[in-house]
Short mmCIF file of C-alpha atoms and ligand atoms in Angstrom, two decimals:
data_model
loop_
_atom_site.label_atom_id
_atom_site.label_comp_id
_atom_site.label_asym_id
_atom_site.label_seq_id
_atom_site.Cartn_x
_atom_site.Cartn_y
_atom_site.Cartn_z
CA MET A 1 12.94 -15.26 -24.15
CA CYS A 2 15.34 -12.96 -25.39
CA LEU A 3 19.18 -13.43 -25.01
CA PHE A 4 21.60 -12.01 -26.25
CA ASP A 5 25.87 -13.21 -27.58
CA THR A 6 27.34 -9.00 -27.23
CA HIS A 7 31.02 -10.94 -28.25
CA CYS A 8 31.01 -14.08 -30.36
CA HIS A 9 33.72 -13.90 -32.85
CA LEU A 10 31.99 -16.01 -35.93
CA ASP A 11 34.21 -15.03 -38.26
CA LEU A 12 37.08 -17.35 -35.82
CA MET A 13 34.50 -20.41 -35.40
CA VAL A 14 34.16 -20.12 -39.45
CA GLN A 15 37.44 -20.90 -39.66
CA LYS A 16 36.96 -23.85 -37.24
CA GLY A 17 35.29 -25.78 -39.50
CA ILE A 18 31.64 -24.63 -38.18
CA GLY A 19 28.51 -23.38 -40.41
CA ILE A 20 27.85 -20.63 -40.20
CA ASP A 21 23.82 -20.80 -40.94
CA THR A 22 24.02 -23.60 -38.65
CA ALA A 23 25.16 -21.61 -36.19
CA LEU A 24 22.97 -19.01 -36.47
CA GLN A 25 20.52 -21.24 -36.54
CA GLN A 26 20.81 -23.59 -33.25
CA ALA A 27 21.57 -20.31 -31.77
CA ARG A 28 18.36 -18.49 -32.70
CA LYS A 29 16.45 -22.33 -31.51
CA ALA A 30 17.66 -21.34 -27.71
CA GLY A 31 16.53 -17.77 -28.23
CA VAL A 32 19.31 -16.11 -28.68
CA GLU A 33 17.54 -12.58 -30.67
CA ARG A 34 20.55 -10.93 -31.98
CA ILE A 35 24.87 -11.59 -31.77
CA ILE A 36 27.31 -8.68 -31.89
CA VAL A 37 30.54 -10.06 -33.53
CA PRO A 38 33.81 -7.84 -32.42
CA GLY A 39 36.43 -6.73 -34.76
CA VAL A 40 39.77 -7.34 -34.10
CA ASP A 41 41.67 -5.23 -36.66
CA ALA A 42 41.25 -4.06 -40.66
CA ASN A 43 41.52 -6.96 -42.33
CA ASN A 44 38.51 -8.40 -40.84
CA TRP A 45 35.80 -5.47 -40.62
CA ASN A 46 34.40 -6.11 -44.14
CA LEU A 47 34.00 -10.62 -43.89
CA ILE A 48 31.86 -9.00 -40.26
CA GLN A 49 30.17 -6.54 -42.01
CA GLN A 50 29.49 -8.82 -44.57
CA TYR A 51 27.71 -11.28 -42.31
CA ALA A 52 25.60 -8.89 -40.63
CA HIS A 53 24.01 -8.07 -43.96
CA GLU A 54 23.17 -11.11 -44.74
CA HIS A 55 21.89 -12.26 -41.53
CA PRO A 56 19.28 -10.02 -39.85
CA MET A 57 20.58 -11.09 -35.92
CA VAL A 58 24.02 -10.26 -36.29
CA GLU A 59 25.79 -6.86 -35.53
CA TRP A 60 28.61 -5.62 -36.39
CA ALA A 61 31.11 -3.71 -34.55
CA MET A 62 35.12 -1.65 -36.21
CA GLY A 63 37.95 -1.67 -33.52
CA ILE A 64 41.87 -3.07 -33.19
CA HIS A 65 42.25 -5.71 -30.02
CA PRO A 66 45.56 -4.96 -28.33
CA TRP A 67 46.95 -9.30 -29.90
CA PHE A 68 46.80 -7.33 -33.36
CA VAL A 69 48.44 -3.68 -32.63
CA SER A 70 50.71 -3.78 -35.07
CA ALA A 71 52.72 -1.50 -37.44
CA GLU A 72 49.86 -1.22 -39.73
CA SER A 73 47.30 0.07 -36.97
CA ARG A 74 47.60 3.18 -37.37
CA ASP A 75 47.04 3.43 -41.00
CA GLN A 76 43.59 1.30 -39.78
CA LEU A 77 42.94 4.05 -37.50
CA GLU A 78 43.32 6.54 -40.84
CA LEU A 79 41.19 3.83 -42.06
CA MET A 80 38.77 3.49 -39.22
CA LYS A 81 38.35 7.36 -38.91
CA ILE A 82 37.24 7.18 -42.74
CA ARG A 83 34.96 5.29 -42.50
CA LEU A 84 33.77 6.32 -39.16
CA ASP A 85 33.01 9.77 -41.12
CA GLN A 86 30.82 8.26 -43.82
CA GLY A 87 28.30 6.65 -41.58
CA GLU A 88 29.52 3.39 -40.73
CA ASP A 89 27.26 0.59 -39.90
CA CYS A 90 28.72 -1.14 -37.03
CA ILE A 91 27.16 -0.18 -33.43
CA ALA A 92 29.88 -0.70 -31.63
CA ILE A 93 33.95 0.26 -31.51
CA GLY A 94 36.36 -2.56 -30.88
CA GLU A 95 37.21 -4.81 -29.48
CA CYS A 96 40.25 -2.69 -28.44
CA GLY A 97 41.89 -2.73 -24.61
CA LEU A 98 44.85 -4.15 -23.28
CA ASP A 99 46.65 -6.87 -23.60
CA PHE A 100 49.96 -6.80 -21.19
CA TYR A 101 49.78 -10.66 -20.30
CA HIS A 102 53.07 -11.21 -22.37
CA GLY A 103 55.56 -9.28 -21.27
CA LYS A 104 55.68 -5.34 -21.75
CA ASP A 105 56.91 -6.04 -25.78
CA GLU A 106 54.12 -3.16 -27.77
CA GLN A 107 52.47 -1.66 -24.70
CA ARG A 108 53.71 1.73 -25.26
CA LEU A 109 51.81 0.95 -29.39
CA GLN A 110 49.40 -0.86 -28.13
CA ILE A 111 47.93 1.81 -25.20
CA GLU A 112 48.33 4.79 -28.39
CA VAL A 113 46.36 2.57 -30.89
CA LEU A 114 43.31 1.86 -27.99
CA THR A 115 43.53 5.36 -27.04
CA GLU A 116 42.14 6.79 -30.88
CA GLN A 117 40.06 3.96 -30.48
CA LEU A 118 38.53 6.05 -27.57
CA LYS A 119 38.72 9.47 -29.14
CA LEU A 120 36.62 7.85 -32.19
CA ALA A 121 34.13 6.44 -29.26
CA GLN A 122 33.77 9.91 -28.16
CA ARG A 123 33.21 11.95 -30.80
CA TYR A 124 30.83 9.15 -32.85
CA GLU A 125 29.28 8.66 -30.17
CA LEU A 126 29.06 4.75 -30.04
CA PRO A 127 29.71 2.50 -26.95
CA VAL A 128 32.95 0.07 -26.81
CA LEU A 129 34.09 -3.22 -26.62
CA PHE A 130 37.20 -4.16 -23.96
CA HIS A 131 39.72 -6.47 -23.59
CA VAL A 132 42.15 -6.88 -20.81
CA ARG A 133 44.10 -8.73 -19.12
CA LYS A 134 46.42 -7.85 -16.97
CA ALA A 135 46.71 -3.94 -17.46
CA HIS A 136 43.03 -3.18 -15.37
CA GLN A 137 44.98 0.37 -13.46
CA GLU A 138 45.75 0.94 -17.16
CA LEU A 139 42.27 1.14 -18.39
CA LEU A 140 41.04 2.56 -16.19
CA GLN A 141 43.09 5.61 -15.94
CA LEU A 142 42.06 5.68 -19.94
CA LEU A 143 38.98 5.60 -18.75
CA LYS A 144 38.89 8.20 -16.35
CA GLN A 145 41.31 10.66 -18.54
CA TYR A 146 38.87 9.62 -22.40
CA PRO A 147 35.09 9.66 -20.80
CA LEU A 148 33.14 7.26 -23.15
CA PRO A 149 29.65 9.25 -23.65
CA LYS A 150 27.84 6.13 -24.91
CA GLY A 151 29.70 3.50 -21.96
CA GLY A 152 30.93 0.42 -22.76
CA VAL A 153 31.56 -3.74 -22.04
CA LEU A 154 34.43 -5.15 -20.09
CA HIS A 155 34.14 -8.50 -21.99
CA GLY A 156 34.91 -12.06 -20.95
CA PHE A 157 34.98 -10.36 -17.28
CA THR A 158 36.83 -12.37 -14.46
CA GLY A 159 37.95 -11.06 -11.53
CA SER A 160 36.98 -9.63 -8.11
CA TYR A 161 33.53 -8.14 -7.11
CA GLU A 162 35.63 -4.54 -6.36
CA LEU A 163 37.40 -4.85 -9.72
CA GLY A 164 34.29 -4.85 -11.05
CA MET A 165 32.88 -2.56 -9.71
CA GLN A 166 35.46 0.08 -10.55
CA TYR A 167 34.14 -0.74 -14.32
CA ILE A 168 31.27 -0.33 -13.76
CA LYS A 169 32.09 3.63 -11.92
CA GLN A 170 33.26 4.08 -15.38
CA GLY A 171 30.13 3.62 -16.78
CA LEU A 172 31.15 0.13 -17.96
CA TYR A 173 28.50 -3.05 -18.50
CA ILE A 174 30.04 -6.32 -16.66
CA GLY A 175 29.95 -8.82 -19.55
CA VAL A 176 30.07 -12.59 -18.17
CA GLY A 177 30.52 -15.58 -19.73
CA GLY A 178 31.25 -18.76 -20.01
CA SER A 179 34.07 -19.00 -17.01
CA ILE A 180 30.77 -18.40 -14.31
CA THR A 181 29.64 -22.33 -15.99
CA TYR A 182 33.03 -23.28 -13.35
CA GLU A 183 32.33 -24.02 -9.44
CA ARG A 184 37.21 -23.19 -8.88
CA ALA A 185 36.03 -19.86 -10.75
CA ARG A 186 35.02 -18.54 -7.13
CA LYS A 187 36.18 -15.02 -7.02
CA THR A 188 34.30 -14.58 -10.92
CA ARG A 189 31.39 -15.99 -9.84
CA ASP A 190 31.14 -14.23 -6.27
CA ALA A 191 31.98 -10.80 -7.97
CA VAL A 192 28.46 -11.94 -10.90
CA ALA A 193 26.63 -13.33 -7.65
CA ARG A 194 27.09 -9.79 -5.95
CA LEU A 195 27.48 -6.59 -8.28
CA PRO A 196 24.29 -5.06 -9.85
CA LEU A 197 22.52 -6.97 -12.08
CA ASP A 198 21.82 -3.97 -14.42
CA LYS A 199 25.25 -3.56 -15.41
CA LEU A 200 25.31 -7.23 -16.40
CA ILE A 201 25.26 -8.57 -19.83
CA LEU A 202 26.48 -11.82 -21.68
CA GLU A 203 28.16 -13.64 -23.96
CA THR A 204 30.33 -16.49 -24.44
CA ASP A 205 32.94 -15.57 -26.64
CA SER A 206 32.95 -18.29 -29.34
CA PRO A 207 34.57 -20.26 -30.24
CA ASP A 208 36.90 -19.49 -26.88
CA MET A 209 35.81 -19.82 -23.33
CA PRO A 210 34.35 -23.27 -23.44
CA LEU A 211 31.42 -23.44 -21.29
CA TYR A 212 32.26 -26.40 -18.37
CA GLY A 213 31.02 -29.62 -19.92
CA TYR A 214 32.00 -28.97 -22.88
CA GLN A 215 35.68 -28.75 -22.74
CA GLY A 216 38.32 -28.87 -25.88
CA GLU A 217 35.31 -27.69 -28.20
CA PRO A 218 34.84 -24.69 -29.94
CA ASN A 219 31.91 -22.48 -28.39
CA GLN A 220 29.25 -21.98 -30.04
CA PRO A 221 26.18 -18.52 -29.14
CA LYS A 222 23.82 -20.90 -28.61
CA PHE A 223 25.80 -21.69 -25.02
CA VAL A 224 24.97 -18.16 -24.26
CA LYS A 225 21.25 -19.59 -22.88
CA ASN A 226 23.38 -22.17 -20.50
CA VAL A 227 25.75 -18.63 -18.98
CA LEU A 228 22.54 -17.26 -18.61
CA SER A 229 21.37 -20.84 -16.56
CA SER A 230 24.17 -20.27 -14.51
CA PHE A 231 24.27 -16.54 -14.29
CA ILE A 232 20.39 -17.11 -12.51
CA LEU A 233 21.85 -19.84 -10.25
CA LEU A 234 24.59 -17.40 -8.67
CA ARG A 235 21.84 -14.35 -8.51
CA ASN A 236 18.38 -13.83 -5.08
CA GLU A 237 16.65 -12.73 -8.14
CA PRO A 238 13.81 -13.98 -9.72
CA GLU A 239 14.29 -15.53 -12.47
CA GLN A 240 12.54 -13.23 -15.09
CA THR A 241 13.70 -10.14 -13.19
CA ILE A 242 16.92 -11.39 -14.54
CA THR A 243 15.69 -11.77 -18.20
CA LEU A 244 13.79 -8.77 -18.53
CA MET A 245 17.07 -6.91 -16.90
CA ILE A 246 19.74 -8.34 -18.78
CA GLU A 247 17.49 -8.24 -22.40
CA LYS A 248 16.38 -3.86 -20.68
CA SER A 249 20.97 -3.60 -20.32
CA SER A 250 21.87 -4.68 -24.05
CA LYS A 251 18.96 -3.27 -25.38
CA LEU A 252 20.29 0.17 -23.72
CA LEU A 253 24.29 -0.09 -24.36
CA PHE A 254 23.60 -0.98 -28.50
CA LYS A 255 20.15 0.36 -29.18
CA LEU A 256 19.08 -2.34 -30.16
ZN1 ZN B 1 36.96 -11.50 -28.25
#
Protein backbone atom coordinates (compact mmCIF):
# COMPACT_ATOMS: atom_id res chain seq x y z
CA MET A 1 0.00 0.00 0.00
CA CYS A 2 1.30 3.40 -0.95
CA LEU A 3 -0.92 6.19 0.36
CA PHE A 4 -0.63 9.95 0.06
CA ASP A 5 -2.11 12.48 2.44
CA THR A 6 -2.30 15.33 -0.04
CA HIS A 7 -3.46 17.92 2.52
CA CYS A 8 -2.22 17.83 6.10
CA HIS A 9 -1.44 20.82 8.34
CA LEU A 10 1.38 19.27 10.36
CA ASP A 11 2.20 22.66 11.90
CA LEU A 12 -1.34 23.00 13.30
CA MET A 13 -1.18 19.44 14.63
CA VAL A 14 1.93 20.34 16.58
CA GLN A 15 0.06 23.34 17.99
CA LYS A 16 -2.56 20.89 19.23
CA GLY A 17 0.11 18.99 21.11
CA ILE A 18 0.57 16.09 18.68
CA GLY A 19 4.20 15.04 18.34
CA ILE A 20 5.34 15.17 14.74
CA ASP A 21 7.63 12.12 14.96
CA THR A 22 4.88 9.93 16.42
CA ALA A 23 2.33 11.18 13.89
CA LEU A 24 4.66 10.45 10.98
CA GLN A 25 5.66 7.06 12.36
CA GLN A 26 2.02 6.05 12.76
CA ALA A 27 1.24 7.35 9.30
CA ARG A 28 4.03 5.28 7.80
CA LYS A 29 2.74 2.21 9.64
CA ALA A 30 -0.67 2.87 8.07
CA GLY A 31 0.88 2.83 4.59
CA VAL A 32 1.30 6.56 4.07
CA GLU A 33 4.29 7.29 1.89
CA ARG A 34 4.04 11.03 1.42
CA ILE A 35 2.37 13.96 3.20
CA ILE A 36 1.84 17.39 1.66
CA VAL A 37 1.76 20.32 4.07
CA PRO A 38 0.06 23.47 2.72
CA GLY A 39 1.26 26.98 3.44
CA VAL A 40 -1.30 29.36 4.91
CA ASP A 41 0.73 32.58 4.77
CA ALA A 42 4.35 33.74 4.94
CA ASN A 43 4.42 33.10 8.68
CA ASN A 44 4.35 29.32 8.30
CA TRP A 45 6.41 28.83 5.13
CA ASN A 46 9.80 28.50 6.84
CA LEU A 47 8.49 26.12 9.47
CA ILE A 48 6.81 23.73 7.05
CA GLN A 49 9.80 23.90 4.73
CA GLN A 50 11.92 22.85 7.69
CA TYR A 51 9.58 19.88 8.29
CA ALA A 52 10.05 18.91 4.66
CA HIS A 53 13.83 19.09 5.00
CA GLU A 54 13.86 17.07 8.22
CA HIS A 55 11.42 14.36 7.12
CA PRO A 56 11.79 12.72 3.70
CA MET A 57 8.08 11.78 3.62
CA VAL A 58 6.99 15.44 3.98
CA GLU A 59 6.57 17.92 1.12
CA TRP A 60 5.46 21.52 1.42
CA ALA A 61 3.51 24.07 -0.59
CA MET A 62 3.78 27.85 -0.51
CA GLY A 63 0.60 29.87 -0.48
CA ILE A 64 -1.72 32.39 1.13
CA HIS A 65 -4.97 30.91 2.44
CA PRO A 66 -8.08 33.08 2.02
CA TRP A 67 -8.55 33.18 5.82
CA PHE A 68 -5.12 34.82 6.14
CA VAL A 69 -5.55 37.46 3.47
CA SER A 70 -4.64 40.82 5.02
CA ALA A 71 -2.96 44.16 4.45
CA GLU A 72 0.33 42.23 4.48
CA SER A 73 -0.66 39.91 1.65
CA ARG A 74 0.76 42.11 -1.11
CA ASP A 75 4.19 42.10 0.53
CA GLN A 76 3.92 38.37 1.08
CA LEU A 77 3.12 37.84 -2.61
CA GLU A 78 6.29 39.75 -3.47
CA LEU A 79 8.26 37.52 -1.13
CA MET A 80 6.67 34.47 -2.73
CA LYS A 81 7.73 35.67 -6.15
CA ILE A 82 11.31 36.22 -4.97
CA ARG A 83 11.47 32.79 -3.35
CA LEU A 84 10.07 31.07 -6.44
CA ASP A 85 12.55 32.97 -8.60
CA GLN A 86 15.37 31.65 -6.46
CA GLY A 87 14.18 28.10 -7.14
CA GLU A 88 12.21 27.23 -4.03
CA ASP A 89 11.72 23.50 -3.32
CA CYS A 90 7.97 23.62 -2.65
CA ILE A 91 5.98 21.18 -4.79
CA ALA A 92 2.85 23.34 -5.21
CA ILE A 93 1.26 26.73 -4.72
CA GLY A 94 -1.30 26.79 -1.91
CA GLU A 95 -3.32 26.55 -0.16
CA CYS A 96 -5.12 29.41 -1.75
CA GLY A 97 -8.64 30.10 -2.89
CA LEU A 98 -11.82 31.90 -1.95
CA ASP A 99 -13.93 31.68 1.20
CA PHE A 100 -17.03 33.85 1.21
CA TYR A 101 -18.66 32.02 4.10
CA HIS A 102 -18.39 34.97 6.43
CA GLY A 103 -19.98 37.43 4.05
CA LYS A 104 -18.70 40.01 1.68
CA ASP A 105 -15.75 41.37 3.69
CA GLU A 106 -12.41 41.04 1.99
CA GLN A 107 -13.89 39.44 -1.13
CA ARG A 108 -12.08 41.76 -3.50
CA LEU A 109 -8.79 41.32 -1.70
CA GLN A 110 -9.26 37.53 -1.66
CA ILE A 111 -9.80 37.56 -5.42
CA GLU A 112 -6.76 39.76 -5.96
CA VAL A 113 -4.48 37.59 -3.80
CA LEU A 114 -5.74 34.40 -5.44
CA THR A 115 -5.29 35.85 -8.93
CA GLU A 116 -1.65 36.67 -8.20
CA GLN A 117 -1.08 33.13 -6.96
CA LEU A 118 -2.67 31.69 -10.12
CA LYS A 119 -0.28 33.80 -12.19
CA LEU A 120 2.65 32.46 -10.18
CA ALA A 121 1.43 28.89 -10.70
CA GLN A 122 1.31 29.59 -14.43
CA ARG A 123 4.73 31.18 -14.50
CA TYR A 124 6.52 28.58 -12.40
CA GLU A 125 4.46 25.66 -13.69
CA LEU A 126 3.34 24.39 -10.32
CA PRO A 127 0.10 22.65 -9.34
CA VAL A 128 -2.25 24.50 -6.96
CA LEU A 129 -4.00 23.45 -3.73
CA PHE A 130 -7.42 25.11 -3.61
CA HIS A 131 -9.70 25.93 -0.69
CA VAL A 132 -13.18 27.16 -1.57
CA ARG A 133 -16.35 27.85 0.35
CA LYS A 134 -19.45 29.67 -0.89
CA ALA A 135 -17.55 30.92 -3.93
CA HIS A 136 -17.65 28.13 -6.52
CA GLN A 137 -18.80 30.24 -9.45
CA GLU A 138 -16.16 32.90 -8.73
CA LEU A 139 -13.40 30.28 -8.50
CA LEU A 140 -14.52 28.48 -11.66
CA GLN A 141 -14.51 31.81 -13.48
CA LEU A 142 -10.93 32.52 -12.38
CA LEU A 143 -9.83 29.04 -13.43
CA LYS A 144 -11.19 29.71 -16.90
CA GLN A 145 -9.42 33.06 -16.99
CA TYR A 146 -6.10 31.68 -15.76
CA PRO A 147 -5.76 28.12 -17.05
CA LEU A 148 -3.23 26.18 -15.00
CA PRO A 149 -0.49 24.35 -16.91
CA LYS A 150 -0.01 21.81 -14.10
CA GLY A 151 -3.58 21.73 -12.79
CA GLY A 152 -4.26 21.38 -9.11
CA VAL A 153 -6.61 19.92 -6.54
CA LEU A 154 -9.84 21.17 -5.03
CA HIS A 155 -9.15 20.11 -1.47
CA GLY A 156 -11.76 18.91 1.03
CA PHE A 157 -14.40 18.43 -1.62
CA THR A 158 -18.04 18.46 -0.57
CA GLY A 159 -20.82 18.91 -3.08
CA SER A 160 -22.58 17.39 -6.03
CA TYR A 161 -21.36 15.28 -8.93
CA GLU A 162 -22.09 18.18 -11.30
CA LEU A 163 -19.98 20.58 -9.23
CA GLY A 164 -17.09 18.12 -9.10
CA MET A 165 -17.26 17.68 -12.88
CA GLN A 166 -17.06 21.44 -13.41
CA TYR A 167 -13.73 21.52 -11.57
CA ILE A 168 -12.46 18.42 -13.35
CA LYS A 169 -13.22 20.13 -16.66
CA GLN A 170 -10.96 22.99 -15.56
CA GLY A 171 -8.11 20.52 -15.05
CA LEU A 172 -8.37 19.93 -11.31
CA TYR A 173 -8.32 16.77 -9.27
CA ILE A 174 -10.85 16.37 -6.49
CA GLY A 175 -9.42 15.97 -2.97
CA VAL A 176 -11.52 13.47 -1.02
CA GLY A 177 -11.35 13.57 2.76
CA GLY A 178 -13.11 12.48 5.91
CA SER A 179 -16.51 13.87 4.97
CA ILE A 180 -17.25 10.65 3.03
CA THR A 181 -17.06 8.67 6.28
CA TYR A 182 -20.32 10.32 7.39
CA GLU A 183 -23.42 8.61 6.05
CA ARG A 184 -25.35 11.85 6.28
CA ALA A 185 -23.05 13.39 3.64
CA ARG A 186 -25.22 11.83 0.94
CA LYS A 187 -24.58 14.33 -1.83
CA THR A 188 -20.80 14.21 -1.45
CA ARG A 189 -20.76 10.40 -1.13
CA ASP A 190 -22.88 10.09 -4.27
CA ALA A 191 -20.53 12.45 -6.12
CA VAL A 192 -17.41 10.59 -5.00
CA ALA A 193 -19.00 7.28 -6.01
CA ARG A 194 -19.56 8.52 -9.57
CA LEU A 195 -16.78 11.01 -10.41
CA PRO A 196 -14.03 9.63 -12.70
CA LEU A 197 -11.67 7.48 -10.65
CA ASP A 198 -8.59 8.93 -12.32
CA LYS A 199 -9.47 12.42 -11.03
CA LEU A 200 -9.76 11.60 -7.32
CA ILE A 201 -7.03 11.80 -4.67
CA LEU A 202 -7.13 11.45 -0.88
CA GLU A 203 -6.39 13.72 2.07
CA THR A 204 -7.14 14.19 5.76
CA ASP A 205 -6.90 17.99 6.26
CA SER A 206 -5.45 17.17 9.70
CA PRO A 207 -5.94 18.33 12.39
CA ASP A 208 -9.38 19.37 11.02
CA MET A 209 -12.16 17.28 9.52
CA PRO A 210 -12.19 14.38 12.01
CA LEU A 211 -13.55 11.15 10.59
CA TYR A 212 -16.77 9.55 11.68
CA GLY A 213 -16.16 7.87 15.03
CA TYR A 214 -13.36 10.27 15.92
CA GLN A 215 -15.34 13.48 16.35
CA GLY A 216 -13.80 15.86 18.86
CA GLU A 217 -10.29 14.43 18.36
CA PRO A 218 -7.61 16.06 16.22
CA ASN A 219 -7.39 14.36 12.85
CA GLN A 220 -4.09 12.71 11.83
CA PRO A 221 -2.46 11.63 8.56
CA LYS A 222 -2.65 7.93 9.52
CA PHE A 223 -6.42 8.20 9.06
CA VAL A 224 -6.06 8.61 5.31
CA LYS A 225 -6.20 4.79 5.39
CA ASN A 226 -9.73 5.02 6.82
CA VAL A 227 -10.69 7.55 4.14
CA LEU A 228 -9.48 4.99 1.59
CA SER A 229 -11.61 2.24 3.19
CA SER A 230 -14.76 4.38 2.95
CA PHE A 231 -13.80 5.35 -0.58
CA ILE A 232 -13.45 1.70 -1.65
CA LEU A 233 -16.91 0.93 -0.25
CA LEU A 234 -18.42 3.71 -2.35
CA ARG A 235 -16.82 2.65 -5.63
CA ASN A 236 -17.54 -0.23 -7.99
CA GLU A 237 -13.97 -0.88 -9.12
CA PRO A 238 -11.80 -3.61 -7.53
CA GLU A 239 -9.78 -2.48 -4.52
CA GLN A 240 -6.44 -2.87 -6.27
CA THR A 241 -7.53 -0.82 -9.26
CA ILE A 242 -8.56 1.96 -6.87
CA THR A 243 -5.39 2.03 -4.79
CA LEU A 244 -3.15 1.92 -7.85
CA MET A 245 -5.07 4.69 -9.61
CA ILE A 246 -5.01 7.00 -6.57
CA GLU A 247 -1.28 6.43 -6.19
CA LYS A 248 -0.72 7.15 -9.87
CA SER A 249 -2.78 10.36 -9.81
CA SER A 250 -1.10 11.70 -6.66
CA LYS A 251 2.35 11.08 -8.13
CA LEU A 252 1.38 12.58 -11.46
CA LEU A 253 -0.08 15.77 -9.99
CA PHE A 254 2.79 16.48 -7.61
CA LYS A 255 5.59 14.93 -9.69
CA LEU A 256 6.52 12.58 -6.85
ZN1 LIG B 1 -6.08 23.28 4.62
